[in-house]
PDB file of C-alpha atoms in Angstrom:
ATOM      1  CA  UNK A   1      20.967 -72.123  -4.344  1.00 54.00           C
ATOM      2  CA  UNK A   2      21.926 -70.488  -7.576  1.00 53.00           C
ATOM      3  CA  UNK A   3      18.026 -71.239  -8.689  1.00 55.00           C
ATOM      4  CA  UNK A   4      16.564 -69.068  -5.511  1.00 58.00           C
ATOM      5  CA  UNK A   5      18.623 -66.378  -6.245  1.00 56.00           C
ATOM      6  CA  UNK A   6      17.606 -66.504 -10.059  1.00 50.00           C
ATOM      7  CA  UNK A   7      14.001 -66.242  -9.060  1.00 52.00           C
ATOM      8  CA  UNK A   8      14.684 -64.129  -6.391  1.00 51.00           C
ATOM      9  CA  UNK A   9      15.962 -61.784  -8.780  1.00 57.00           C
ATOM     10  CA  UNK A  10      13.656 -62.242 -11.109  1.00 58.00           C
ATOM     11  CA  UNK A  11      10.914 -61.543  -8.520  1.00 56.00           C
ATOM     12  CA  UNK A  12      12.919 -58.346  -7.867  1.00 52.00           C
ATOM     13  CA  UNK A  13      13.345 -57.300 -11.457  1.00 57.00           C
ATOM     14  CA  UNK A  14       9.884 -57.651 -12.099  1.00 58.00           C
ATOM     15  CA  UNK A  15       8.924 -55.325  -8.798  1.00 55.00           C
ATOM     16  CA  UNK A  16      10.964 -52.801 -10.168  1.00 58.00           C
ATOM     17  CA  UNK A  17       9.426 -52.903 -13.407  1.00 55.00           C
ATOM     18  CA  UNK A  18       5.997 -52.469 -12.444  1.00 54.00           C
ATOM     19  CA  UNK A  19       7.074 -49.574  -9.723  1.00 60.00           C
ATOM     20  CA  UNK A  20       8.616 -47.967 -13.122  1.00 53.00           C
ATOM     21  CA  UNK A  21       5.560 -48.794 -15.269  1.00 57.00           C
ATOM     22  CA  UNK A  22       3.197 -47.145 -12.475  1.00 51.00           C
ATOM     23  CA  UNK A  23       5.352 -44.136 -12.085  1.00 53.00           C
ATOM     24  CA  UNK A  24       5.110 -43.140 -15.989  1.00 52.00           C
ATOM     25  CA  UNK A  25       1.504 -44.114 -15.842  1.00 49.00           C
ATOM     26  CA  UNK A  26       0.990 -41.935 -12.571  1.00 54.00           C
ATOM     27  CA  UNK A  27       3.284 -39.003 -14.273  1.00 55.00           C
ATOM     28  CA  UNK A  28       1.505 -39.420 -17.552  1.00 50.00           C
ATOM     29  CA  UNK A  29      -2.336 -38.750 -15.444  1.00 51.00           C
ATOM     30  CA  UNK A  30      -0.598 -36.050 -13.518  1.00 53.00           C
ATOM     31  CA  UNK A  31       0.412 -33.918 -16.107  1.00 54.00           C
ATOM     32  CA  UNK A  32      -2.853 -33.532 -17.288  1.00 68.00           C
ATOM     33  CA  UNK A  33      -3.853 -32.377 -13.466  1.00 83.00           C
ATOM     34  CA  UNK A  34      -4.714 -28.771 -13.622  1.00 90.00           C
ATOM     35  CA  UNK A  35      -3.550 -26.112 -11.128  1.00 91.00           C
ATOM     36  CA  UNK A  36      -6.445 -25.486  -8.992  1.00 92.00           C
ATOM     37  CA  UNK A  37      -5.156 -22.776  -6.484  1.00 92.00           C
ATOM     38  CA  UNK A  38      -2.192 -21.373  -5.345  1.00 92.00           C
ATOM     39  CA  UNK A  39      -1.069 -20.546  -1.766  1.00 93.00           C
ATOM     40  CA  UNK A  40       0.995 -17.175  -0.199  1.00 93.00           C
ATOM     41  CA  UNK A  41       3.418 -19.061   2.863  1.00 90.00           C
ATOM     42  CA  UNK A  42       3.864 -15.195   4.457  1.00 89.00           C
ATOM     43  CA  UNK A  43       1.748 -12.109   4.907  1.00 91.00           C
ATOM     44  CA  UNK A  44       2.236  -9.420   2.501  1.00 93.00           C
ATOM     45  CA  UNK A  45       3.204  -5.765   4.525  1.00 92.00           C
ATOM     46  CA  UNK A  46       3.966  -3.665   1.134  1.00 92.00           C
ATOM     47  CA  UNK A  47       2.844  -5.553  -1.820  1.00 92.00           C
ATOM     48  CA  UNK A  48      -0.838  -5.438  -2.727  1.00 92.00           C
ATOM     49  CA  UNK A  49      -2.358  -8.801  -2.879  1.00 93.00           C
ATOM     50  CA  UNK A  50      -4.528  -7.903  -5.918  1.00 94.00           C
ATOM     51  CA  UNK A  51      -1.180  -7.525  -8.010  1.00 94.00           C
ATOM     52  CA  UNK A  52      -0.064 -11.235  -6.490  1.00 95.00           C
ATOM     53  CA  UNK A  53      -3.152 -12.505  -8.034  1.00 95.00           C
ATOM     54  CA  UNK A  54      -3.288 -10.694 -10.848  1.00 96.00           C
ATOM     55  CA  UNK A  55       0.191 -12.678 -12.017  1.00 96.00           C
ATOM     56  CA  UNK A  56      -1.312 -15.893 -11.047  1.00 95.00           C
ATOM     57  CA  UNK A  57      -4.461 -16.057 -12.039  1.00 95.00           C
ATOM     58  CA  UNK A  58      -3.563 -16.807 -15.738  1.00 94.00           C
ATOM     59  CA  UNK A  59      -1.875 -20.431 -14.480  1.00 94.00           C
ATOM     60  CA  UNK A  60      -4.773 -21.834 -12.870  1.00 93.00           C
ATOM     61  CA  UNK A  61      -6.122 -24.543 -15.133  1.00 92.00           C
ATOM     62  CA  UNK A  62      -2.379 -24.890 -16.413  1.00 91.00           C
ATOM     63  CA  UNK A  63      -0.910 -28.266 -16.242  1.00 90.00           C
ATOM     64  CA  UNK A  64       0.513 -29.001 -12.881  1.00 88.00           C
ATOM     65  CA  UNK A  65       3.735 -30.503 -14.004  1.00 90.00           C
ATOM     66  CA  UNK A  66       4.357 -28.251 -17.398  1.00 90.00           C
ATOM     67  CA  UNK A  67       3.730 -24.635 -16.078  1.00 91.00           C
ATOM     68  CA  UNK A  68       6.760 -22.948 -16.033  1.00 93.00           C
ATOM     69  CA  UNK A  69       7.876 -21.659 -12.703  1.00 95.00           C
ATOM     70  CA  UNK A  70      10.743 -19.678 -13.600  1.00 95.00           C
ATOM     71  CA  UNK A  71       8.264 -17.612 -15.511  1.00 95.00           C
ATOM     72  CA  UNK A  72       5.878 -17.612 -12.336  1.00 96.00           C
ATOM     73  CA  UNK A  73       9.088 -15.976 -10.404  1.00 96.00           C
ATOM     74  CA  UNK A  74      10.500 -13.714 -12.977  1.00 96.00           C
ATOM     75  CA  UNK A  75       6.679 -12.281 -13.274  1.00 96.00           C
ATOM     76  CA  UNK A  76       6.546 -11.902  -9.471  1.00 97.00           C
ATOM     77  CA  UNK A  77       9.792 -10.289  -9.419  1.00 95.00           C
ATOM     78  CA  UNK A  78       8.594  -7.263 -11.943  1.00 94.00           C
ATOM     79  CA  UNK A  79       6.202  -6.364  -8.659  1.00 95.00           C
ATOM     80  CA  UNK A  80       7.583  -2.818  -7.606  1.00 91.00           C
ATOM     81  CA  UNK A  81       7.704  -4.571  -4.001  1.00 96.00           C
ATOM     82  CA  UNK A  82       9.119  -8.164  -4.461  1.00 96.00           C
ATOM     83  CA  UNK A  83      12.622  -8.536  -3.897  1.00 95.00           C
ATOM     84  CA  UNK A  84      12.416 -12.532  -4.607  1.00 95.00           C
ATOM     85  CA  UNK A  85      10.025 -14.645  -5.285  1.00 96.00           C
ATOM     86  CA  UNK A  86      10.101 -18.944  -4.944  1.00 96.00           C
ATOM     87  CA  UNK A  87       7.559 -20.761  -6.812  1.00 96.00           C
ATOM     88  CA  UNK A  88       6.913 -24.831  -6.116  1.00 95.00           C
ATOM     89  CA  UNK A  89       4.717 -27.287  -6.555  1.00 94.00           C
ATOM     90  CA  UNK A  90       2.527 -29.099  -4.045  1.00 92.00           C
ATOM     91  CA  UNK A  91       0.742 -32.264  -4.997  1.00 89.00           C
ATOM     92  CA  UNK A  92      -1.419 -32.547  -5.996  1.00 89.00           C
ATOM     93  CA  UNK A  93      -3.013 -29.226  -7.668  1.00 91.00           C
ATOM     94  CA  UNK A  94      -1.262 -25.801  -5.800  1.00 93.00           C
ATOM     95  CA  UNK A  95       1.266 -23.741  -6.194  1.00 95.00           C
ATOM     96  CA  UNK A  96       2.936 -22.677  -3.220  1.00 96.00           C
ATOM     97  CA  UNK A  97       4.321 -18.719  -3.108  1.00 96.00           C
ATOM     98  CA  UNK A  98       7.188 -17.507  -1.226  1.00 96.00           C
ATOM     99  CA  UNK A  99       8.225 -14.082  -1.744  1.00 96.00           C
ATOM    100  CA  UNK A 100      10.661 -11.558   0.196  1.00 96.00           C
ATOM    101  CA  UNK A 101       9.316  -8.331   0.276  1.00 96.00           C
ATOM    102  CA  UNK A 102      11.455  -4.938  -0.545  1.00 96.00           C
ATOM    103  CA  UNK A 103      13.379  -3.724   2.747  1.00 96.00           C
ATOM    104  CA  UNK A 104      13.585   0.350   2.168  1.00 97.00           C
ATOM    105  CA  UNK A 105      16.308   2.634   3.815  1.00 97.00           C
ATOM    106  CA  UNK A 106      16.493   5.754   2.168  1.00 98.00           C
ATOM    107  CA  UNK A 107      14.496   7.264  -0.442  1.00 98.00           C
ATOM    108  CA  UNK A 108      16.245   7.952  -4.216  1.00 98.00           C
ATOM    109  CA  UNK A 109      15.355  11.295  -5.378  1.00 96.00           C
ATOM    110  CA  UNK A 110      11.589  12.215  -5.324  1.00 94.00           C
ATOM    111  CA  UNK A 111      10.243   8.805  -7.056  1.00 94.00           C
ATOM    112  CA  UNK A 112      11.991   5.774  -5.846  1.00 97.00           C
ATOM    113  CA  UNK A 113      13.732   4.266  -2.643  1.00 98.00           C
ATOM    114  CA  UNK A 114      16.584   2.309  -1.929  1.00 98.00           C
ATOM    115  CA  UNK A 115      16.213  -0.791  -0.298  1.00 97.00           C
ATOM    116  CA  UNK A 116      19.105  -2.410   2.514  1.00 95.00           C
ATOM    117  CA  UNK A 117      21.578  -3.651  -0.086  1.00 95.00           C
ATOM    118  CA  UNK A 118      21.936  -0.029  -1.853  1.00 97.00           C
ATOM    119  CA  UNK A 119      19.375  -1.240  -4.512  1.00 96.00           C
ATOM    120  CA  UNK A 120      16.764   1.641  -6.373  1.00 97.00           C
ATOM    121  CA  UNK A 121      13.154   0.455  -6.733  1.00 96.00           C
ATOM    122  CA  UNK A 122      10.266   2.628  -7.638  1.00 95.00           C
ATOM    123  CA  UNK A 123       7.237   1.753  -6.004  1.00 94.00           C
ATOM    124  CA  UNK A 124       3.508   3.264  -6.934  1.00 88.00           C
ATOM    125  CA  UNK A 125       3.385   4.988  -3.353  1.00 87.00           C
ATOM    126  CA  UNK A 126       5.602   6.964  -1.615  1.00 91.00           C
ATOM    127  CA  UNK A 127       3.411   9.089   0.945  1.00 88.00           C
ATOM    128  CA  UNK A 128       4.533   6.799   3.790  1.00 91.00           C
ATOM    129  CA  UNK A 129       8.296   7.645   3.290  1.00 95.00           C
ATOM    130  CA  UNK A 130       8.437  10.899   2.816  1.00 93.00           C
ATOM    131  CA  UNK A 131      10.552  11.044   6.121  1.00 95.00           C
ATOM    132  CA  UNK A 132      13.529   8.941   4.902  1.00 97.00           C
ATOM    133  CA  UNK A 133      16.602   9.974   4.557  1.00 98.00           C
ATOM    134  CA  UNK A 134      16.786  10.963   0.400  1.00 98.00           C
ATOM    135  CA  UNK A 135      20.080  10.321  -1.580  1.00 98.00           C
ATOM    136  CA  UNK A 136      20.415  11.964  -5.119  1.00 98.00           C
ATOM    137  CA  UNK A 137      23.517  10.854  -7.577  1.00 97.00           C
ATOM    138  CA  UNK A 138      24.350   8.164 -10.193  1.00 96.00           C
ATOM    139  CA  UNK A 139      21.790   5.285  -9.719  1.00 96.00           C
ATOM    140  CA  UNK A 140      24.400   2.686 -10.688  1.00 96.00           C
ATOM    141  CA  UNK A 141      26.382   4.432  -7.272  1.00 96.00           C
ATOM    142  CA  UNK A 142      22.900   4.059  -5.523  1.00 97.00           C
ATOM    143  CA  UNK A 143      24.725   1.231  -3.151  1.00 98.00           C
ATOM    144  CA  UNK A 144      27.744   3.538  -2.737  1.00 97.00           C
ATOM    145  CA  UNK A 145      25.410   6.641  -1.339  1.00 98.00           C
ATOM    146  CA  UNK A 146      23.896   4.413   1.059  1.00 98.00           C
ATOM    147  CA  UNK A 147      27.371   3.562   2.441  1.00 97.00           C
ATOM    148  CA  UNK A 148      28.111   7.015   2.787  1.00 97.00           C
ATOM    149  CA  UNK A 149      25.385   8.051   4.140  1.00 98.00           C
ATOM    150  CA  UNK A 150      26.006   5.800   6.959  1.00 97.00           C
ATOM    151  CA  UNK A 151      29.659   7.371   7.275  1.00 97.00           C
ATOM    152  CA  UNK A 152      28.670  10.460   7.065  1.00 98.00           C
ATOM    153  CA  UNK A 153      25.486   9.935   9.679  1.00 98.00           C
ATOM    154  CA  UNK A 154      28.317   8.181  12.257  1.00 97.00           C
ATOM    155  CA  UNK A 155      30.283  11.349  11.950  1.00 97.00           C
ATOM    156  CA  UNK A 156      27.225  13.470  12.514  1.00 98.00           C
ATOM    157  CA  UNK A 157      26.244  11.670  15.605  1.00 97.00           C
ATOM    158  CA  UNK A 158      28.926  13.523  17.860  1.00 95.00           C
ATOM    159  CA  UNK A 159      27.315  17.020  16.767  1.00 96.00           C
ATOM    160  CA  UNK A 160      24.133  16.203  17.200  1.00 96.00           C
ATOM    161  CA  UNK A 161      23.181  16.381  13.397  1.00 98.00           C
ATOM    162  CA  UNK A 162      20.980  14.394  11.260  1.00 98.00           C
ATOM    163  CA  UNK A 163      21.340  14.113   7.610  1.00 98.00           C
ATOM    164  CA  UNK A 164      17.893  15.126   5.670  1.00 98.00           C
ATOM    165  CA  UNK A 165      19.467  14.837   2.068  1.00 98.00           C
ATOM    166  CA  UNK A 166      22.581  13.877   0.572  1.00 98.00           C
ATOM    167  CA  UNK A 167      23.631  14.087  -2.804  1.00 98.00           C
ATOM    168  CA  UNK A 168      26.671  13.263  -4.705  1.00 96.00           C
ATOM    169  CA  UNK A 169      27.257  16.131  -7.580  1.00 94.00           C
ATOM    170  CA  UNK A 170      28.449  15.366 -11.324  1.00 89.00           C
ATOM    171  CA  UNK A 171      32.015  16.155 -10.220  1.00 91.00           C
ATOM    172  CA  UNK A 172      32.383  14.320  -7.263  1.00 91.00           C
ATOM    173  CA  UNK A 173      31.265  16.665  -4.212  1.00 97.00           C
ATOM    174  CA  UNK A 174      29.442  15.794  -1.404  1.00 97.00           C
ATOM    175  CA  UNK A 175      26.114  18.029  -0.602  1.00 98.00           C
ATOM    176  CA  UNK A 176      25.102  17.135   2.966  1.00 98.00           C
ATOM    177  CA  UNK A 177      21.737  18.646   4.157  1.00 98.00           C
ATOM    178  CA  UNK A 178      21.288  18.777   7.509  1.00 98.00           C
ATOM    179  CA  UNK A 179      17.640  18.056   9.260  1.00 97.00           C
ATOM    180  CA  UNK A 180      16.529  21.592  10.183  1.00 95.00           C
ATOM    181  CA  UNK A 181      20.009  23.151   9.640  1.00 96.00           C
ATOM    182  CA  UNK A 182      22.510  23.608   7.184  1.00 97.00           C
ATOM    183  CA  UNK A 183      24.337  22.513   4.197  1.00 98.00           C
ATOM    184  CA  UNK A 184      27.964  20.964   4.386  1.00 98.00           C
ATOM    185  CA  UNK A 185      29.728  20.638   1.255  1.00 98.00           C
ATOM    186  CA  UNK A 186      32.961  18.237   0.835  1.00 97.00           C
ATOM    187  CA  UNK A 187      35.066  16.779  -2.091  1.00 96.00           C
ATOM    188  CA  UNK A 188      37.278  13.606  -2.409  1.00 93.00           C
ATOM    189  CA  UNK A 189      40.610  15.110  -1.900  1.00 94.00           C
ATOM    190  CA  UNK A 190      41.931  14.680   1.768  1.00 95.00           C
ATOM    191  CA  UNK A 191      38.002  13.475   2.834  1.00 95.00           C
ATOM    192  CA  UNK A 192      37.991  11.988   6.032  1.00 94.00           C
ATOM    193  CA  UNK A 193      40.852  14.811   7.570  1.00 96.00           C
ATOM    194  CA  UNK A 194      38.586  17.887   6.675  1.00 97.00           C
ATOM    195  CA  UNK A 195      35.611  16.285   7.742  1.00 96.00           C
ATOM    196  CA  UNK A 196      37.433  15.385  11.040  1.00 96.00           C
ATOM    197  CA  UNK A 197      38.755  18.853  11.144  1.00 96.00           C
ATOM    198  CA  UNK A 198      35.296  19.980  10.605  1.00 97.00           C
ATOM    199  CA  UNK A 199      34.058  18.233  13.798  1.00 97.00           C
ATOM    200  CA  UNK A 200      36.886  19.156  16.255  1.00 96.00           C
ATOM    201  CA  UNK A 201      36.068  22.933  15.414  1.00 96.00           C
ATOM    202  CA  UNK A 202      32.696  23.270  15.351  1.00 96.00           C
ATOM    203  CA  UNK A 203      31.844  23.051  19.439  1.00 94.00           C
ATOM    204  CA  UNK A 204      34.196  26.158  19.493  1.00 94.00           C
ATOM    205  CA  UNK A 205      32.336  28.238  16.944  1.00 94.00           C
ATOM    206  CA  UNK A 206      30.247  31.281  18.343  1.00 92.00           C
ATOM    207  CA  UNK A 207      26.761  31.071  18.893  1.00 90.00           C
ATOM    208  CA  UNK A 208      26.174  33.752  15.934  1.00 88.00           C
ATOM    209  CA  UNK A 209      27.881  31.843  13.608  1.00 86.00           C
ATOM    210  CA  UNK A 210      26.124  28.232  14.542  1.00 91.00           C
ATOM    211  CA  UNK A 211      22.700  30.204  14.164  1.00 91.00           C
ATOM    212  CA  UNK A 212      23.248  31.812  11.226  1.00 93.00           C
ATOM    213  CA  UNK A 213      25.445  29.205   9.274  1.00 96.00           C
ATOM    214  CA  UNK A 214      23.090  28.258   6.075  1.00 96.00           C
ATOM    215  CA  UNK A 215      26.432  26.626   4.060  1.00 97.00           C
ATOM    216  CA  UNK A 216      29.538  24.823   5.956  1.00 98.00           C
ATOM    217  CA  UNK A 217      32.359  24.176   2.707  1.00 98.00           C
ATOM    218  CA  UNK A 218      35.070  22.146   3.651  1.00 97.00           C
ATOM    219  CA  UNK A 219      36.765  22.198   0.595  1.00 97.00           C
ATOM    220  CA  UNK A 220      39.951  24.099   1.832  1.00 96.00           C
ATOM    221  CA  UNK A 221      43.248  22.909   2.412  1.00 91.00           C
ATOM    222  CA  UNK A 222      43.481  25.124   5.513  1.00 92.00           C
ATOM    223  CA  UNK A 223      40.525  25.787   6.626  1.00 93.00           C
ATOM    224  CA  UNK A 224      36.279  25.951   5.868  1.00 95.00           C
ATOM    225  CA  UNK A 225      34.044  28.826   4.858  1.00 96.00           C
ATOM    226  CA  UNK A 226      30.847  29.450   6.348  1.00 95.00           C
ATOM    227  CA  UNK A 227      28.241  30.991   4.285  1.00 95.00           C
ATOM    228  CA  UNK A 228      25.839  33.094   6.408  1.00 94.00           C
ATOM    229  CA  UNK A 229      21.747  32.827   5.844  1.00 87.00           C
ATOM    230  CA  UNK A 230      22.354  36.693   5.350  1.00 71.00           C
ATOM    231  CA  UNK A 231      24.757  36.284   2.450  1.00 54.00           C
ATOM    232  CA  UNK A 232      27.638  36.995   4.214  1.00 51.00           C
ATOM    233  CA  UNK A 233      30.701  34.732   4.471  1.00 48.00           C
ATOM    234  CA  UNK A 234      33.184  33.942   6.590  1.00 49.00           C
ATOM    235  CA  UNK A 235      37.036  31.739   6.201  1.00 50.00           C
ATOM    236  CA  UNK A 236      37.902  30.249   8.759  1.00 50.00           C
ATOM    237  CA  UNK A 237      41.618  28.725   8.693  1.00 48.00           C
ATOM    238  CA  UNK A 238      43.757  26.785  10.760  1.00 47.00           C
ATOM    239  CA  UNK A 239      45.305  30.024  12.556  1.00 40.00           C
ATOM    240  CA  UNK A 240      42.017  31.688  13.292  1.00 43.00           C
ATOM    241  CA  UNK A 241      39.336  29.362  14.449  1.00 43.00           C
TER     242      UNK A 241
END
């Protein structure tokens, strides 16, 4: 008994060995395997597929098993479109290419645009979003812009009004353009009651002052100020709206 399991063992041991002894000598011909292609797993909507190439062109004829593919991602994320990019291997000489393309909401100032999570990226093109909604302020706020220009646009929706621009100032204020109307101007201080106060008032506003309103400031304590297209202004306060 204890002699078949000794050779049984033995017969095991020495299966092992030579699965071992194959797998460095399979390993060892492998890694001198060259890259001979390399393979996009999604259809590009943004990114040009010359710039894709242009990054991995330089690997092909690289050892399959010693290219680097964290360098292969990193260089794929420098595209002004790629939001991430996965690199793998697939046996026996391709690289196979996943990347996540850019998701824009909003464009940042006149050269960039701001993607879902509040993130700034400056593509080569802009022509095709020149009808986005643009935010202007601090790039490290970009994500908290975006976040108020949803607040803001929720507001909005029970006038009627569509933000065009909005832009957060040096000191704090709150510039929001209107699409084809006008300008409403709010600070931090007591934010959401103003703005609310704003709203209630407005459907009882004359006609003359709706159509000729270029600047809404909501900036008082009591009150806003309406700044006429003709350069005239009016206060409104609590008492005489």
């Amino acid at each position: 008994m204890k002699g078949r399991r000794f050779l049984w063992m033995s017969g095991l041991g020495l299966v092992l060995f030579g699965i071992a002894i194959w797998l460095l000598f399979h390993q060892e011909l492998s890694s001198k395997r060259p890259i001979e292609e390399f393979h996009l797993s999604m259809e590009l909507k943004e990114l040009d597929r010359a710039q894709v190439d242009e990054v991995l062109e330089p690997y092909l004829g690289k050892s399959f098993w010693d290219v680097e593919l964290n360098k292969i991602q990193a260089d794929l994320v420098r595209l002004d479109w790629v939001s991430q990019a996965v690199v793998k291997r697939s046996w026996p000489d391709q690289l196979k290419i996943s990347i996540v393309e850019q998701n824009p909401v909003a464009r940042w100032g006149n050269d960039g645009l701001v993607n879902h999570k509040g993130e700034v990226f400056f593509p080569n093109n802009l022509q095709r979003f020149e009808h986005f909604v643009r935010l202007e302020g601090r790039i490290e706020n970009s994500a908290g812009l975006l976040a108020k220009l949803a607040e803001f646009q929720q507001k909005l929706n029970e006038i009627g009004w569509t933000v065009e621009r909005l832009q957060e100032t040096a000191n704090g204020v709150w510039e929001i353009h209107i699409l084809d109307g006008p300008t409403l101007i709010l600070d931090q201080q007591d934010q959401h009651h103003k703005f609310q106060r704003f709203l209630a008032a407005y459907p009882d506003l004359k006609n003359g002052f709706r159509k000729s309103a270029q600047v809404y400031d909501l900036r008082y304590s009591n009150g806003f100020a309406i700044k006429l297209k003709e350069a005239k202004a009016s206060t409104l306060s609590d008492n005489n709206r």
